[in-house]
Amino acid sequence: MRLKNKVCIITGAARGIGKATAIKFLGNGAKAVICDLDDAFVQSAVKDLSEYGEVTGFAVDVTKPDNIRYMVTEVLKKYGRIDVLVNNAGITSDAQLVKMTSEQFDRVIDVNHKGTFNCTKEVVTAMIQNGAGKIINISSVVGISGNFGQTNYAASKFGVIGMTKTWAKELGRKNINVNAVAPGFILTEMTMKMPDNVLDMMKEKSPLKKLGTPEDVANACLFLASEESDFVHGAVISVDGGLVI
Ligand code: NAP
């Protein structure tokens, strides 16, 4: 029970990596708070997850600070504390630079980059008051090395790493660990949108010759949420099968 009674908020957690992280946290004794865009989808995920432990769900758009503020207020009313925040909500909207529209660029930055800022800003005061906290930002290999057709996504995920390092410098003295996870290509609905030949190419490029699972990323999040990572700070942990070495 590495997270016994820890109150953990995970964004974008009705499916994929976020849901797998919620399952992992619940299995380790956490009280999970999940949020995602669509209320019916959130409630159905809460139903699935409740077999693993105590879980609460909120319909939250991470681009809307008032949605996040409502969730944080309700969580503090219920538990009086927030121990862990996983900034996981994210989207893609791919196109090569010449074809990418300004709207496509802005939307991905709004969700992936500004959404991470919005959630952390709403949660951090409670962590400071509590005298401890763990912030885990989900970046990407694309936030380390860029990727063809992903100007917007790369900018957002490089930005997430920049904020991670900055917050590590600002919040360390408040006993709040801030780290990032950089997944490689993980089998979720996000990657299922990609053409098979691109996924095959990524598999071939990886020294392990395979794609990752949501649980692979959840394991890294569990480590970063637990006391075992207390001296890990401002780090970017790659979970990519060695794709970027
Ligand atoms: P996913 O299966 O698409 O799940 C992402 C979830 O986030 C969806 O339920 C989505 O809801 C939700 N979401 C989207 N916009 C949101 C918003 N504005 N507010 C709240 N929730 C929102 O994606 P995933 O593969 O699990 O990815 C999770 C994170 O890992 C993302 O940050 C992604 O960039 C990162 N990542 C993934 C991979 C990969 O290979 N899968 C690799 C590197 C990094 P809707 O379905 O309603 O849009």
PDB file of C-alpha atoms and ligand atoms in Angstrom:
ATOM      1  CA  MET A   1       0.000   0.000   0.000  1.00  0.00           C
ATOM      2  CA  ARG A   2       2.364   2.703  -1.236  1.00  0.00           C
ATOM      3  CA  LEU A   3      -0.310   5.438  -1.339  1.00  0.00           C
ATOM      4  CA  LYS A   4      -2.455   4.570   1.666  1.00  0.00           C
ATOM      5  CA  ASN A   5      -5.162   7.263   2.094  1.00  0.00           C
ATOM      6  CA  LYS A   6      -3.356   9.693  -0.228  1.00  0.00           C
ATOM      7  CA  VAL A   7      -5.819  11.932  -2.065  1.00  0.00           C
ATOM      8  CA  CYS A   8      -4.836  11.870  -5.735  1.00  0.00           C
ATOM      9  CA  ILE A   9      -6.378  13.903  -8.561  1.00  0.00           C
ATOM     10  CA  ILE A  10      -5.842  12.512 -12.058  1.00  0.00           C
ATOM     11  CA  THR A  11      -7.038  14.530 -15.053  1.00  0.00           C
ATOM     12  CA  GLY A  12      -8.289  12.992 -18.308  1.00  0.00           C
ATOM     13  CA  ALA A  13      -8.755   9.736 -16.422  1.00  0.00           C
ATOM     14  CA  ALA A  14     -11.933   8.262 -17.884  1.00  0.00           C
ATOM     15  CA  ARG A  15      -9.788   6.129 -20.188  1.00  0.00           C
ATOM     16  CA  GLY A  16      -6.249   5.372 -21.358  1.00  0.00           C
ATOM     17  CA  ILE A  17      -3.178   6.231 -19.290  1.00  0.00           C
ATOM     18  CA  GLY A  18      -5.187   8.276 -16.768  1.00  0.00           C
ATOM     19  CA  LYS A  19      -7.587   5.413 -16.040  1.00  0.00           C
ATOM     20  CA  ALA A  20      -4.717   2.905 -15.729  1.00  0.00           C
ATOM     21  CA  THR A  21      -3.025   5.303 -13.290  1.00  0.00           C
ATOM     22  CA  ALA A  22      -6.221   5.579 -11.249  1.00  0.00           C
ATOM     23  CA  ILE A  23      -6.421   1.762 -11.077  1.00  0.00           C
ATOM     24  CA  LYS A  24      -2.772   1.559  -9.972  1.00  0.00           C
ATOM     25  CA  PHE A  25      -3.233   4.263  -7.325  1.00  0.00           C
ATOM     26  CA  LEU A  26      -6.455   2.704  -5.986  1.00  0.00           C
ATOM     27  CA  GLY A  27      -4.750  -0.683  -5.758  1.00  0.00           C
ATOM     28  CA  ASN A  28      -2.150   1.000  -3.563  1.00  0.00           C
ATOM     29  CA  GLY A  29      -4.652   2.436  -1.097  1.00  0.00           C
ATOM     30  CA  ALA A  30      -5.192   5.915  -2.588  1.00  0.00           C
ATOM     31  CA  LYS A  31      -8.444   7.855  -2.665  1.00  0.00           C
ATOM     32  CA  ALA A  32      -8.684   8.648  -6.377  1.00  0.00           C
ATOM     33  CA  VAL A  33     -10.369  11.702  -7.816  1.00  0.00           C
ATOM     34  CA  ILE A  34     -10.762  11.419 -11.555  1.00  0.00           C
ATOM     35  CA  CYS A  35     -11.927  14.033 -14.007  1.00  0.00           C
ATOM     36  CA  ASP A  36     -12.590  14.127 -17.719  1.00  0.00           C
ATOM     37  CA  LEU A  37     -14.611  16.113 -20.240  1.00  0.00           C
ATOM     38  CA  ASP A  38     -17.858  14.197 -20.499  1.00  0.00           C
ATOM     39  CA  ASP A  39     -19.967  13.592 -17.386  1.00  0.00           C
ATOM     40  CA  ALA A  40     -21.534  10.303 -18.547  1.00  0.00           C
ATOM     41  CA  PHE A  41     -18.091   8.990 -19.491  1.00  0.00           C
ATOM     42  CA  VAL A  42     -16.731  10.033 -16.062  1.00  0.00           C
ATOM     43  CA  GLN A  43     -19.595   8.333 -14.218  1.00  0.00           C
ATOM     44  CA  SER A  44     -19.097   5.130 -16.197  1.00  0.00           C
ATOM     45  CA  ALA A  45     -15.360   5.183 -15.367  1.00  0.00           C
ATOM     46  CA  VAL A  46     -16.164   5.780 -11.672  1.00  0.00           C
ATOM     47  CA  LYS A  47     -18.380   2.688 -11.795  1.00  0.00           C
ATOM     48  CA  ASP A  48     -15.549   0.606 -13.316  1.00  0.00           C
ATOM     49  CA  LEU A  49     -12.939   1.960 -10.919  1.00  0.00           C
ATOM     50  CA  SER A  50     -14.972   1.604  -7.735  1.00  0.00           C
ATOM     51  CA  GLU A  51     -14.158  -2.122  -7.641  1.00  0.00           C
ATOM     52  CA  TYR A  52     -10.544  -1.107  -6.906  1.00  0.00           C
ATOM     53  CA  GLY A  53     -11.214   1.395  -4.091  1.00  0.00           C
ATOM     54  CA  GLU A  54     -12.677   4.800  -3.190  1.00  0.00           C
ATOM     55  CA  VAL A  55     -13.095   6.970  -6.260  1.00  0.00           C
ATOM     56  CA  THR A  56     -14.881  10.242  -6.995  1.00  0.00           C
ATOM     57  CA  GLY A  57     -15.456  11.705 -10.456  1.00  0.00           C
ATOM     58  CA  PHE A  58     -15.979  15.194 -11.857  1.00  0.00           C
ATOM     59  CA  ALA A  59     -16.731  16.515 -15.328  1.00  0.00           C
ATOM     60  CA  VAL A  60     -13.909  19.008 -15.791  1.00  0.00           C
ATOM     61  CA  ASP A  61     -12.522  20.719 -18.862  1.00  0.00           C
ATOM     62  CA  VAL A  62      -8.924  21.551 -17.927  1.00  0.00           C
ATOM     63  CA  THR A  63      -9.072  24.655 -20.132  1.00  0.00           C
ATOM     64  CA  LYS A  64     -11.737  26.093 -17.777  1.00  0.00           C
ATOM     65  CA  PRO A  65     -10.339  27.256 -14.420  1.00  0.00           C
ATOM     66  CA  ASP A  66     -13.832  27.528 -12.866  1.00  0.00           C
ATOM     67  CA  ASN A  67     -14.449  23.789 -13.577  1.00  0.00           C
ATOM     68  CA  ILE A  68     -11.162  22.918 -11.861  1.00  0.00           C
ATOM     69  CA  ARG A  69     -11.855  25.280  -8.938  1.00  0.00           C
ATOM     70  CA  TYR A  70     -15.212  23.573  -8.328  1.00  0.00           C
ATOM     71  CA  MET A  71     -13.562  20.132  -8.244  1.00  0.00           C
ATOM     72  CA  VAL A  72     -10.773  21.311  -5.905  1.00  0.00           C
ATOM     73  CA  THR A  73     -13.305  22.921  -3.539  1.00  0.00           C
ATOM     74  CA  GLU A  74     -15.379  19.726  -3.401  1.00  0.00           C
ATOM     75  CA  VAL A  75     -12.281  17.530  -2.854  1.00  0.00           C
ATOM     76  CA  LEU A  76     -11.090  19.778  -0.019  1.00  0.00           C
ATOM     77  CA  LYS A  77     -14.588  19.702   1.532  1.00  0.00           C
ATOM     78  CA  LYS A  78     -14.575  15.895   1.394  1.00  0.00           C
ATOM     79  CA  TYR A  79     -10.959  15.080   2.315  1.00  0.00           C
ATOM     80  CA  GLY A  80      -9.408  18.347   3.563  1.00  0.00           C
ATOM     81  CA  ARG A  81      -6.231  17.758   1.526  1.00  0.00           C
ATOM     82  CA  ILE A  82      -4.777  16.959  -1.895  1.00  0.00           C
ATOM     83  CA  ASP A  83      -1.581  14.909  -1.905  1.00  0.00           C
ATOM     84  CA  VAL A  84      -0.999  14.134  -5.579  1.00  0.00           C
ATOM     85  CA  LEU A  85      -1.910  15.771  -8.882  1.00  0.00           C
ATOM     86  CA  VAL A  86      -1.370  13.940 -12.172  1.00  0.00           C
ATOM     87  CA  ASN A  87      -1.732  16.330 -15.108  1.00  0.00           C
ATOM     88  CA  ASN A  88      -2.627  13.738 -17.713  1.00  0.00           C
ATOM     89  CA  ALA A  89      -5.428  15.230 -19.887  1.00  0.00           C
ATOM     90  CA  GLY A  90      -4.126  15.687 -23.400  1.00  0.00           C
ATOM     91  CA  ILE A  91      -5.082  15.735 -27.071  1.00  0.00           C
ATOM     92  CA  THR A  92      -3.467  15.612 -30.492  1.00  0.00           C
ATOM     93  CA  SER A  93      -4.468  17.405 -33.672  1.00  0.00           C
ATOM     94  CA  ASP A  94      -1.779  16.565 -36.183  1.00  0.00           C
ATOM     95  CA  ALA A  95      -0.796  18.247 -39.441  1.00  0.00           C
ATOM     96  CA  GLN A  96       2.425  19.281 -41.070  1.00  0.00           C
ATOM     97  CA  LEU A  97       3.396  22.897 -40.464  1.00  0.00           C
ATOM     98  CA  VAL A  98       2.240  24.114 -43.885  1.00  0.00           C
ATOM     99  CA  LYS A  99      -1.248  22.712 -43.297  1.00  0.00           C
ATOM    100  CA  MET A 100      -1.664  23.291 -39.547  1.00  0.00           C
ATOM    101  CA  THR A 101      -4.264  25.944 -38.763  1.00  0.00           C
ATOM    102  CA  SER A 102      -3.919  28.499 -36.028  1.00  0.00           C
ATOM    103  CA  GLU A 103      -7.018  26.990 -34.344  1.00  0.00           C
ATOM    104  CA  GLN A 104      -5.388  23.538 -34.342  1.00  0.00           C
ATOM    105  CA  PHE A 105      -2.276  25.004 -32.758  1.00  0.00           C
ATOM    106  CA  ASP A 106      -4.186  26.946 -30.098  1.00  0.00           C
ATOM    107  CA  ARG A 107      -6.472  24.064 -29.080  1.00  0.00           C
ATOM    108  CA  VAL A 108      -3.598  21.646 -28.394  1.00  0.00           C
ATOM    109  CA  ILE A 109      -1.647  24.299 -26.474  1.00  0.00           C
ATOM    110  CA  ASP A 110      -4.807  25.195 -24.503  1.00  0.00           C
ATOM    111  CA  VAL A 111      -5.467  21.633 -23.341  1.00  0.00           C
ATOM    112  CA  ASN A 112      -1.978  20.142 -22.961  1.00  0.00           C
ATOM    113  CA  HIS A 113       0.050  23.131 -21.850  1.00  0.00           C
ATOM    114  CA  LYS A 114      -2.329  25.715 -20.382  1.00  0.00           C
ATOM    115  CA  GLY A 115      -4.524  22.935 -18.915  1.00  0.00           C
ATOM    116  CA  THR A 116      -1.505  21.692 -16.951  1.00  0.00           C
ATOM    117  CA  PHE A 117      -0.881  25.246 -15.738  1.00  0.00           C
ATOM    118  CA  ASN A 118      -4.577  25.749 -14.838  1.00  0.00           C
ATOM    119  CA  CYS A 119      -4.854  22.537 -12.783  1.00  0.00           C
ATOM    120  CA  THR A 120      -1.562  23.014 -10.958  1.00  0.00           C
ATOM    121  CA  LYS A 121      -2.392  26.606 -10.101  1.00  0.00           C
ATOM    122  CA  GLU A 122      -5.730  25.578  -8.566  1.00  0.00           C
ATOM    123  CA  VAL A 123      -4.242  22.676  -6.573  1.00  0.00           C
ATOM    124  CA  VAL A 124      -0.898  24.015  -5.403  1.00  0.00           C
ATOM    125  CA  THR A 125      -2.210  26.265  -2.615  1.00  0.00           C
ATOM    126  CA  ALA A 126      -3.767  23.254  -0.866  1.00  0.00           C
ATOM    127  CA  MET A 127      -0.445  21.386  -1.167  1.00  0.00           C
ATOM    128  CA  ILE A 128       1.485  24.356   0.246  1.00  0.00           C
ATOM    129  CA  GLN A 129      -0.954  24.552   3.181  1.00  0.00           C
ATOM    130  CA  ASN A 130      -0.574  20.799   3.681  1.00  0.00           C
ATOM    131  CA  GLY A 131       3.235  21.124   3.731  1.00  0.00           C
ATOM    132  CA  ALA A 132       3.735  18.413   1.076  1.00  0.00           C
ATOM    133  CA  GLY A 133       2.675  17.301  -2.362  1.00  0.00           C
ATOM    134  CA  LYS A 134       3.547  15.450  -5.545  1.00  0.00           C
ATOM    135  CA  ILE A 135       2.893  16.943  -8.979  1.00  0.00           C
ATOM    136  CA  ILE A 136       3.311  14.626 -11.959  1.00  0.00           C
ATOM    137  CA  ASN A 137       3.062  16.102 -15.438  1.00  0.00           C
ATOM    138  CA  ILE A 138       2.553  13.808 -18.391  1.00  0.00           C
ATOM    139  CA  SER A 139       4.736  15.031 -21.241  1.00  0.00           C
ATOM    140  CA  SER A 140       5.860  12.802 -24.137  1.00  0.00           C
ATOM    141  CA  VAL A 141       8.919  11.648 -26.071  1.00  0.00           C
ATOM    142  CA  VAL A 142       7.679  14.225 -28.557  1.00  0.00           C
ATOM    143  CA  GLY A 143       8.345  16.852 -25.853  1.00  0.00           C
ATOM    144  CA  ILE A 144      12.006  15.776 -25.903  1.00  0.00           C
ATOM    145  CA  SER A 145      12.752  15.143 -29.548  1.00  0.00           C
ATOM    146  CA  GLY A 146       9.858  16.605 -31.607  1.00  0.00           C
ATOM    147  CA  ASN A 147       7.900  14.627 -34.198  1.00  0.00           C
ATOM    148  CA  PHE A 148       6.863  14.928 -37.830  1.00  0.00           C
ATOM    149  CA  GLY A 149       3.365  16.477 -38.102  1.00  0.00           C
ATOM    150  CA  GLN A 150       3.158  17.503 -34.450  1.00  0.00           C
ATOM    151  CA  THR A 151       4.263  21.147 -34.214  1.00  0.00           C
ATOM    152  CA  ASN A 152       1.443  21.937 -31.768  1.00  0.00           C
ATOM    153  CA  TYR A 153       1.794  18.775 -29.680  1.00  0.00           C
ATOM    154  CA  ALA A 154       5.608  19.083 -29.489  1.00  0.00           C
ATOM    155  CA  ALA A 155       5.328  22.734 -28.416  1.00  0.00           C
ATOM    156  CA  SER A 156       2.804  21.787 -25.729  1.00  0.00           C
ATOM    157  CA  LYS A 157       4.849  18.871 -24.376  1.00  0.00           C
ATOM    158  CA  PHE A 158       8.209  20.734 -24.446  1.00  0.00           C
ATOM    159  CA  GLY A 159       6.303  23.431 -22.529  1.00  0.00           C
ATOM    160  CA  VAL A 160       5.141  20.883 -19.955  1.00  0.00           C
ATOM    161  CA  ILE A 161       8.773  19.905 -19.304  1.00  0.00           C
ATOM    162  CA  GLY A 162       9.722  23.590 -18.996  1.00  0.00           C
ATOM    163  CA  MET A 163       6.978  24.155 -16.415  1.00  0.00           C
ATOM    164  CA  THR A 164       7.994  20.980 -14.557  1.00  0.00           C
ATOM    165  CA  LYS A 165      11.572  22.213 -14.133  1.00  0.00           C
ATOM    166  CA  THR A 166      10.424  25.713 -13.178  1.00  0.00           C
ATOM    167  CA  TRP A 167       7.938  24.448 -10.579  1.00  0.00           C
ATOM    168  CA  ALA A 168      10.586  22.087  -9.201  1.00  0.00           C
ATOM    169  CA  LYS A 169      12.750  25.168  -8.570  1.00  0.00           C
ATOM    170  CA  GLU A 170       9.867  27.141  -7.053  1.00  0.00           C
ATOM    171  CA  LEU A 171       8.129  24.464  -4.999  1.00  0.00           C
ATOM    172  CA  GLY A 172      10.973  22.305  -3.653  1.00  0.00           C
ATOM    173  CA  ARG A 173      11.256  24.475  -0.540  1.00  0.00           C
ATOM    174  CA  LYS A 174       7.555  23.831   0.072  1.00  0.00           C
ATOM    175  CA  ASN A 175       8.232  20.073   0.112  1.00  0.00           C
ATOM    176  CA  ILE A 176       6.370  19.579  -3.146  1.00  0.00           C
ATOM    177  CA  ASN A 177       8.034  17.236  -5.650  1.00  0.00           C
ATOM    178  CA  VAL A 178       7.451  18.083  -9.285  1.00  0.00           C
ATOM    179  CA  ASN A 179       8.399  15.636 -12.027  1.00  0.00           C
ATOM    180  CA  ALA A 180       7.383  14.678 -15.547  1.00  0.00           C
ATOM    181  CA  VAL A 181       6.833  11.390 -17.313  1.00  0.00           C
ATOM    182  CA  ALA A 182       7.623  11.182 -21.023  1.00  0.00           C
ATOM    183  CA  PRO A 183       5.780   8.198 -22.503  1.00  0.00           C
ATOM    184  CA  GLY A 184       6.754   6.800 -25.875  1.00  0.00           C
ATOM    185  CA  PHE A 185       4.108   5.212 -28.058  1.00  0.00           C
ATOM    186  CA  ILE A 186       1.512   3.670 -25.763  1.00  0.00           C
ATOM    187  CA  LEU A 187      -1.487   1.678 -26.947  1.00  0.00           C
ATOM    188  CA  THR A 188      -4.500   3.885 -26.163  1.00  0.00           C
ATOM    189  CA  GLU A 189      -7.270   5.507 -28.196  1.00  0.00           C
ATOM    190  CA  MET A 190      -4.888   8.421 -28.842  1.00  0.00           C
ATOM    191  CA  THR A 191      -2.410   6.233 -30.738  1.00  0.00           C
ATOM    192  CA  MET A 192      -5.133   4.091 -32.306  1.00  0.00           C
ATOM    193  CA  LYS A 193      -5.904   7.185 -34.422  1.00  0.00           C
ATOM    194  CA  MET A 194      -2.420   6.857 -35.969  1.00  0.00           C
ATOM    195  CA  PRO A 195      -1.848   4.865 -39.176  1.00  0.00           C
ATOM    196  CA  ASP A 196      -0.688   1.260 -38.616  1.00  0.00           C
ATOM    197  CA  ASN A 197       2.489   1.827 -40.623  1.00  0.00           C
ATOM    198  CA  VAL A 198       3.553   4.669 -38.285  1.00  0.00           C
ATOM    199  CA  LEU A 199       2.953   2.480 -35.207  1.00  0.00           C
ATOM    200  CA  ASP A 200       4.880  -0.389 -36.851  1.00  0.00           C
ATOM    201  CA  MET A 201       7.731   2.019 -37.580  1.00  0.00           C
ATOM    202  CA  MET A 202       7.803   3.158 -33.924  1.00  0.00           C
ATOM    203  CA  LYS A 203       7.816  -0.464 -32.767  1.00  0.00           C
ATOM    204  CA  GLU A 204      10.715  -1.214 -35.108  1.00  0.00           C
ATOM    205  CA  LYS A 205      12.669   1.873 -33.930  1.00  0.00           C
ATOM    206  CA  SER A 206      12.364   0.869 -30.271  1.00  0.00           C
ATOM    207  CA  PRO A 207      15.212  -1.375 -29.026  1.00  0.00           C
ATOM    208  CA  LEU A 208      12.543  -3.404 -27.178  1.00  0.00           C
ATOM    209  CA  LYS A 209      10.592  -3.831 -30.451  1.00  0.00           C
ATOM    210  CA  LYS A 210       7.240  -3.166 -28.835  1.00  0.00           C
ATOM    211  CA  LEU A 211       4.768  -0.408 -27.959  1.00  0.00           C
ATOM    212  CA  GLY A 212       3.981   0.419 -24.341  1.00  0.00           C
ATOM    213  CA  THR A 213       0.836  -0.188 -22.326  1.00  0.00           C
ATOM    214  CA  PRO A 214      -1.022   2.343 -20.155  1.00  0.00           C
ATOM    215  CA  GLU A 215       0.094   0.287 -17.147  1.00  0.00           C
ATOM    216  CA  ASP A 216       3.769   0.891 -18.042  1.00  0.00           C
ATOM    217  CA  VAL A 217       3.154   4.621 -17.615  1.00  0.00           C
ATOM    218  CA  ALA A 218       0.992   4.097 -14.519  1.00  0.00           C
ATOM    219  CA  ASN A 219       3.916   2.285 -12.851  1.00  0.00           C
ATOM    220  CA  ALA A 220       6.142   5.349 -13.294  1.00  0.00           C
ATOM    221  CA  CYS A 221       3.360   7.573 -11.930  1.00  0.00           C
ATOM    222  CA  LEU A 222       3.013   5.300  -8.897  1.00  0.00           C
ATOM    223  CA  PHE A 223       6.729   5.637  -8.182  1.00  0.00           C
ATOM    224  CA  LEU A 224       6.572   9.439  -8.525  1.00  0.00           C
ATOM    225  CA  ALA A 225       3.462   9.653  -6.317  1.00  0.00           C
ATOM    226  CA  SER A 226       4.974   7.500  -3.568  1.00  0.00           C
ATOM    227  CA  GLU A 227       7.509   8.292  -0.842  1.00  0.00           C
ATOM    228  CA  GLU A 228      10.071   6.215  -2.765  1.00  0.00           C
ATOM    229  CA  SER A 229      10.587   9.215  -5.072  1.00  0.00           C
ATOM    230  CA  ASP A 230      11.025  11.832  -2.333  1.00  0.00           C
ATOM    231  CA  PHE A 231      14.512  12.766  -3.627  1.00  0.00           C
ATOM    232  CA  VAL A 232      13.488  12.690  -7.314  1.00  0.00           C
ATOM    233  CA  HIS A 233      12.768  16.285  -8.291  1.00  0.00           C
ATOM    234  CA  GLY A 234      12.570  18.165 -11.593  1.00  0.00           C
ATOM    235  CA  ALA A 235      13.178  14.897 -13.444  1.00  0.00           C
ATOM    236  CA  VAL A 236      11.740  13.672 -16.716  1.00  0.00           C
ATOM    237  CA  ILE A 237      11.280   9.915 -16.606  1.00  0.00           C
ATOM    238  CA  SER A 238      11.084   8.359 -20.058  1.00  0.00           C
ATOM    239  CA  VAL A 239       8.762   5.371 -20.403  1.00  0.00           C
ATOM    240  CA  ASP A 240       9.389   4.728 -24.068  1.00  0.00           C
ATOM    241  CA  GLY A 241      11.057   1.339 -24.491  1.00  0.00           C
ATOM    242  CA  GLY A 242      14.305   3.137 -25.322  1.00  0.00           C
ATOM    243  CA  LEU A 243      12.826   4.961 -28.332  1.00  0.00           C
ATOM    244  CA  VAL A 244      14.789   8.109 -27.447  1.00  0.00           C
ATOM    245  CA  ILE A 245      18.243   7.306 -26.132  1.00  0.00           C
TER     246      ILE A 245
HETATM  247  P1  NAP B   1      -6.601   9.288 -24.422  1.00  0.00           P
HETATM  248  O1  NAP B   1      -6.859   7.831 -24.396  1.00  0.00           O
HETATM  249  O2  NAP B   1      -7.035  10.082 -25.586  1.00  0.00           O
HETATM  250  O3  NAP B   1      -7.204   9.903 -23.056  1.00  0.00           O
HETATM  251  C1  NAP B   1      -7.111  11.278 -22.791  1.00  0.00           C
HETATM  252  C2  NAP B   1      -8.329  11.690 -22.002  1.00  0.00           C
HETATM  253  O4  NAP B   1      -8.217  13.099 -21.764  1.00  0.00           O
HETATM  254  C3  NAP B   1      -9.637  11.461 -22.783  1.00  0.00           C
HETATM  255  O5  NAP B   1     -10.591  10.833 -21.974  1.00  0.00           O
HETATM  256  C4  NAP B   1     -10.036  12.876 -23.163  1.00  0.00           C
HETATM  257  O6  NAP B   1     -11.427  13.073 -23.253  1.00  0.00           O
HETATM  258  C5  NAP B   1      -9.489  13.674 -21.997  1.00  0.00           C
HETATM  259  N1  NAP B   1      -9.432  15.092 -22.321  1.00  0.00           N
HETATM  260  C6  NAP B   1      -9.213  15.659 -23.531  1.00  0.00           C
HETATM  261  N2  NAP B   1      -9.305  16.997 -23.430  1.00  0.00           N
HETATM  262  C7  NAP B   1      -9.616  17.274 -22.149  1.00  0.00           C
HETATM  263  C8  NAP B   1      -9.887  18.470 -21.436  1.00  0.00           C
HETATM  264  N3  NAP B   1      -9.865  19.663 -22.050  1.00  0.00           N
HETATM  265  N4  NAP B   1     -10.177  18.390 -20.122  1.00  0.00           N
HETATM  266  C9  NAP B   1     -10.235  17.196 -19.495  1.00  0.00           C
HETATM  267  N5  NAP B   1     -10.001  16.030 -20.114  1.00  0.00           N
HETATM  268  C10 NAP B   1      -9.701  16.063 -21.429  1.00  0.00           C
HETATM  269  O7  NAP B   1      -5.044   9.620 -24.256  1.00  0.00           O
HETATM  270  P2  NAP B   1      -3.849   8.801 -23.578  1.00  0.00           P
HETATM  271  O8  NAP B   1      -3.119   8.110 -24.656  1.00  0.00           O
HETATM  272  O9  NAP B   1      -4.320   8.064 -22.395  1.00  0.00           O
HETATM  273  O10 NAP B   1      -2.920  10.032 -23.142  1.00  0.00           O
HETATM  274  C11 NAP B   1      -2.877  10.535 -21.815  1.00  0.00           C
HETATM  275  C12 NAP B   1      -1.741  11.533 -21.733  1.00  0.00           C
HETATM  276  O11 NAP B   1      -0.512  10.880 -22.112  1.00  0.00           O
HETATM  277  C13 NAP B   1      -1.876  12.723 -22.665  1.00  0.00           C
HETATM  278  O12 NAP B   1      -1.392  13.891 -22.046  1.00  0.00           O
HETATM  279  C14 NAP B   1      -0.998  12.351 -23.835  1.00  0.00           C
HETATM  280  O13 NAP B   1      -0.530  13.479 -24.529  1.00  0.00           O
HETATM  281  C15 NAP B   1       0.121  11.630 -23.115  1.00  0.00           C
HETATM  282  N6  NAP B   1       0.876  10.720 -23.984  1.00  0.00           N
HETATM  283  C16 NAP B   1       0.272   9.674 -24.590  1.00  0.00           C
HETATM  284  C17 NAP B   1       1.037   8.845 -25.391  1.00  0.00           C
HETATM  285  C18 NAP B   1       0.452   7.666 -26.111  1.00  0.00           C
HETATM  286  O14 NAP B   1       1.187   7.044 -26.902  1.00  0.00           O
HETATM  287  N7  NAP B   1      -0.790   7.296 -25.867  1.00  0.00           N
HETATM  288  C19 NAP B   1       2.396   9.093 -25.589  1.00  0.00           C
HETATM  289  C20 NAP B   1       2.972  10.177 -24.937  1.00  0.00           C
HETATM  290  C21 NAP B   1       2.206  10.980 -24.127  1.00  0.00           C
HETATM  291  P3  NAP B   1     -12.177  13.022 -24.711  1.00  0.00           P
HETATM  292  O15 NAP B   1     -12.077  11.622 -25.152  1.00  0.00           O
HETATM  293  O16 NAP B   1     -13.572  13.437 -24.412  1.00  0.00           O
HETATM  294  O17 NAP B   1     -11.422  13.950 -25.605  1.00  0.00           O
END
